[in-house]
Short mmCIF file of C-alpha atoms in Angstrom, two decimals:
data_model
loop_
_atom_site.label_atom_id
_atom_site.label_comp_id
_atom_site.label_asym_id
_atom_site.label_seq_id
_atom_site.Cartn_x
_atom_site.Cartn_y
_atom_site.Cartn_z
CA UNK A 1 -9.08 104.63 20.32
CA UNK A 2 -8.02 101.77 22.69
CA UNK A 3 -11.65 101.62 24.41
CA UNK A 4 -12.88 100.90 20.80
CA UNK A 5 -10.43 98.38 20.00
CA UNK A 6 -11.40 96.65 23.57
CA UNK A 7 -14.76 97.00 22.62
CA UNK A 8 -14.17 95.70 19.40
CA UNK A 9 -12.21 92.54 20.74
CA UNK A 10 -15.37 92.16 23.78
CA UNK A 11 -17.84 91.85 20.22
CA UNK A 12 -15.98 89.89 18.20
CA UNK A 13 -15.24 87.20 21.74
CA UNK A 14 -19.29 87.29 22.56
CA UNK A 15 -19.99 86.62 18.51
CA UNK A 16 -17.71 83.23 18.97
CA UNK A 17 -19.08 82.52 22.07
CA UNK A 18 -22.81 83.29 20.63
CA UNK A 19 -21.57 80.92 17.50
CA UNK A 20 -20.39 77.82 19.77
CA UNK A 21 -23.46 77.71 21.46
CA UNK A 22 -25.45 78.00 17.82
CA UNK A 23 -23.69 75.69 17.27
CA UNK A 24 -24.40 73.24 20.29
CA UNK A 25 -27.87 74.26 20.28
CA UNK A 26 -28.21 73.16 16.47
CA UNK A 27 -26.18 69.33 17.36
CA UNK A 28 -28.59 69.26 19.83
CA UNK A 29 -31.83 70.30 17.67
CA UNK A 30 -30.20 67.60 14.98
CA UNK A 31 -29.39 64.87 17.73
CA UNK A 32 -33.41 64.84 19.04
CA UNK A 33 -34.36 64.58 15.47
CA UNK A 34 -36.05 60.61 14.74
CA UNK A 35 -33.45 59.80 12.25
CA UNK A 36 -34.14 56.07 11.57
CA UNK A 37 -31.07 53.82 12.62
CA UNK A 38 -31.03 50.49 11.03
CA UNK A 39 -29.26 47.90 12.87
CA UNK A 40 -28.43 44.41 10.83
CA UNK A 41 -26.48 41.31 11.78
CA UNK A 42 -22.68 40.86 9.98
CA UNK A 43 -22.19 38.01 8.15
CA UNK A 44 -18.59 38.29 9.68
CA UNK A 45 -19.94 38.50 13.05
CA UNK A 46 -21.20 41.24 15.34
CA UNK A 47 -23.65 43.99 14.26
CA UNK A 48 -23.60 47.01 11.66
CA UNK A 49 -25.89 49.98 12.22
CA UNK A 50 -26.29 52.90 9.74
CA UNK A 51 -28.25 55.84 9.90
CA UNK A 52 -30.83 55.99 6.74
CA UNK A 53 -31.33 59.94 6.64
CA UNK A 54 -27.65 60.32 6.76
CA UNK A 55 -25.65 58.96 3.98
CA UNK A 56 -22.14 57.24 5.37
CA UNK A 57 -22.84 57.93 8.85
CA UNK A 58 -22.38 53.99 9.46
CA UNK A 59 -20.61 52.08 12.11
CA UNK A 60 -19.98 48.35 13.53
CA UNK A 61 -19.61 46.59 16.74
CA UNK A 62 -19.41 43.07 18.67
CA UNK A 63 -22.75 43.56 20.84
CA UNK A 64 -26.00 45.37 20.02
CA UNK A 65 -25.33 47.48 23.49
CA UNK A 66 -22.42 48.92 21.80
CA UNK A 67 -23.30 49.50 18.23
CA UNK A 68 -26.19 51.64 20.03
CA UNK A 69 -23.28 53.57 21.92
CA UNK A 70 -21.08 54.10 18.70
CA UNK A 71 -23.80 54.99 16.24
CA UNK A 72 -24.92 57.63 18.64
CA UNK A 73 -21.34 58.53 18.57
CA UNK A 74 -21.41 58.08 14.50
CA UNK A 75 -24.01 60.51 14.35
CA UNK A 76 -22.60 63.12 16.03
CA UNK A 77 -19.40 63.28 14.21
CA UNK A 78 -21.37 63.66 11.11
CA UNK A 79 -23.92 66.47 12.24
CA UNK A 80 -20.50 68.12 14.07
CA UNK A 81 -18.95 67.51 10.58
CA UNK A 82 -21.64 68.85 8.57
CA UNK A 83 -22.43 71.80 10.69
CA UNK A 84 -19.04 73.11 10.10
CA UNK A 85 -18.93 72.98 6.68
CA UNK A 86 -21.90 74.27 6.08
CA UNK A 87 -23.53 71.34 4.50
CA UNK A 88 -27.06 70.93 4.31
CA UNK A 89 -28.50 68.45 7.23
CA UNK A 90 -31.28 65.98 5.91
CA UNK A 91 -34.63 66.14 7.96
CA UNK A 92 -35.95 62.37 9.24
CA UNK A 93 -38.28 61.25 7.26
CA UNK A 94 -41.84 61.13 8.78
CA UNK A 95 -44.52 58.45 8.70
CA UNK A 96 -46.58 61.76 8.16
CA UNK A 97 -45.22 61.77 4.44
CA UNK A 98 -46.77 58.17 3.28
CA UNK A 99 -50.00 57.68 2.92
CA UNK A 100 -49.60 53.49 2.99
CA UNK A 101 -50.98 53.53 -0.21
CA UNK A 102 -49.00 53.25 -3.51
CA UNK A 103 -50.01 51.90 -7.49
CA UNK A 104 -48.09 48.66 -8.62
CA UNK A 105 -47.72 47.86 -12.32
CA UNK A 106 -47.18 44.34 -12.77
CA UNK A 107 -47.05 42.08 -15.82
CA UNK A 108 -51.06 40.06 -16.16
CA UNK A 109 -48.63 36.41 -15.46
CA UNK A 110 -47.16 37.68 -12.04
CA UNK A 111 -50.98 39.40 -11.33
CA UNK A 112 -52.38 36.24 -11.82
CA UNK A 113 -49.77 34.25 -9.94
CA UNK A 114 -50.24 36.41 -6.72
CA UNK A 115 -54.00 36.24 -6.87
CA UNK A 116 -53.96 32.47 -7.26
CA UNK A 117 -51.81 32.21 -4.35
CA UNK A 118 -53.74 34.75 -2.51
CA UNK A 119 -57.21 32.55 -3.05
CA UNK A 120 -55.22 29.36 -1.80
CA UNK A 121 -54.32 31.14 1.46
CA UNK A 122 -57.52 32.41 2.18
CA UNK A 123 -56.32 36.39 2.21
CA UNK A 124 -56.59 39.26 -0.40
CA UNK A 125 -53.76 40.03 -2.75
CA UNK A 126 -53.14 43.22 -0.77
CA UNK A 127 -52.58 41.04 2.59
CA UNK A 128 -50.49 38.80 0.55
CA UNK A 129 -48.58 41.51 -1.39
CA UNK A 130 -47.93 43.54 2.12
CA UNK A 131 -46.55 40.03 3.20
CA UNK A 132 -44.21 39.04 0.76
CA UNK A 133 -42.78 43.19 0.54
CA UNK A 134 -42.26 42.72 4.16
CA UNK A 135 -40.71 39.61 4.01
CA UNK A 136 -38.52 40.94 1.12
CA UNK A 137 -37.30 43.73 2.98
CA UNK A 138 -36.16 42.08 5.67
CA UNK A 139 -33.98 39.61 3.65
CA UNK A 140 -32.78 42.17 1.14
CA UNK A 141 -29.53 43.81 0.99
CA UNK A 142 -31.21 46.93 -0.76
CA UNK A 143 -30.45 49.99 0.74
#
């Protein structure tokens, strides 16, 4: 009876110590992924970086060196966090999953606006509509 309780105790001690390194072997799996980290000026000063994939896994710093540092940090709290309570972990988004191509309804005034202003600076209205999304997204505060 006491050799099976040892052996019990020997099982259940190699099942924790088989789940701790599951469980390093999954931050790591999660911490290789390409999760796209967005880093953006403050208006207060310093930097703010966020990780897109992983809603409120954000952080802020003085110096782009060490917003890098903490949002690495940032990130691994949150997998660590998830992992243990059994949350499900978002995948990164792939460039795989666009195709760069989309359909835009717009109203015939703006249409015409865009191709007028496409003719005056000698592109097409996709060159100019690429553009001005670009330029929007870099400006906007849109999430």
């Amino acid at each position: 009876m006491r050799e099976m309780m040892l052996m019990l105790m020997l099982m259940l001690d190699l099942l924790s110590v088989c789940e701790g390194d599951d469980m390093k072997r999954d931050i790591a799996y999660y911490m290789a992924l390409p999760y796209r980290e967005i880093i953006e000026a403050d208006a207060a000063g310093g930097y703010v970086g966020y990780v897109a994939e992983l809603k409120g896994c954000i952080t802020q710093a003085e110096t782009k060196a060490e917003l890098l540092e903490l949002l690495e940090d940032a990130k691994r709290c949150w997998l660590e966090a998830a992992l243990e309570e059994g949350l499900t972990i978002p995948k990164p988004q792939s460039e795989e999953n666009f195709s760069g191509k989309f359909n835009l309804r717009l109203p015939k005034s703006l249409h015409r606006e865009l191709a007028l202003s496409a003719k005056a600076e000698g592109v097409s209205l996709n060159q100019l509509a690429v553009c001005l999304i670009a330029s929007g997204l870099k400006t906007s505060a849109v999430r």
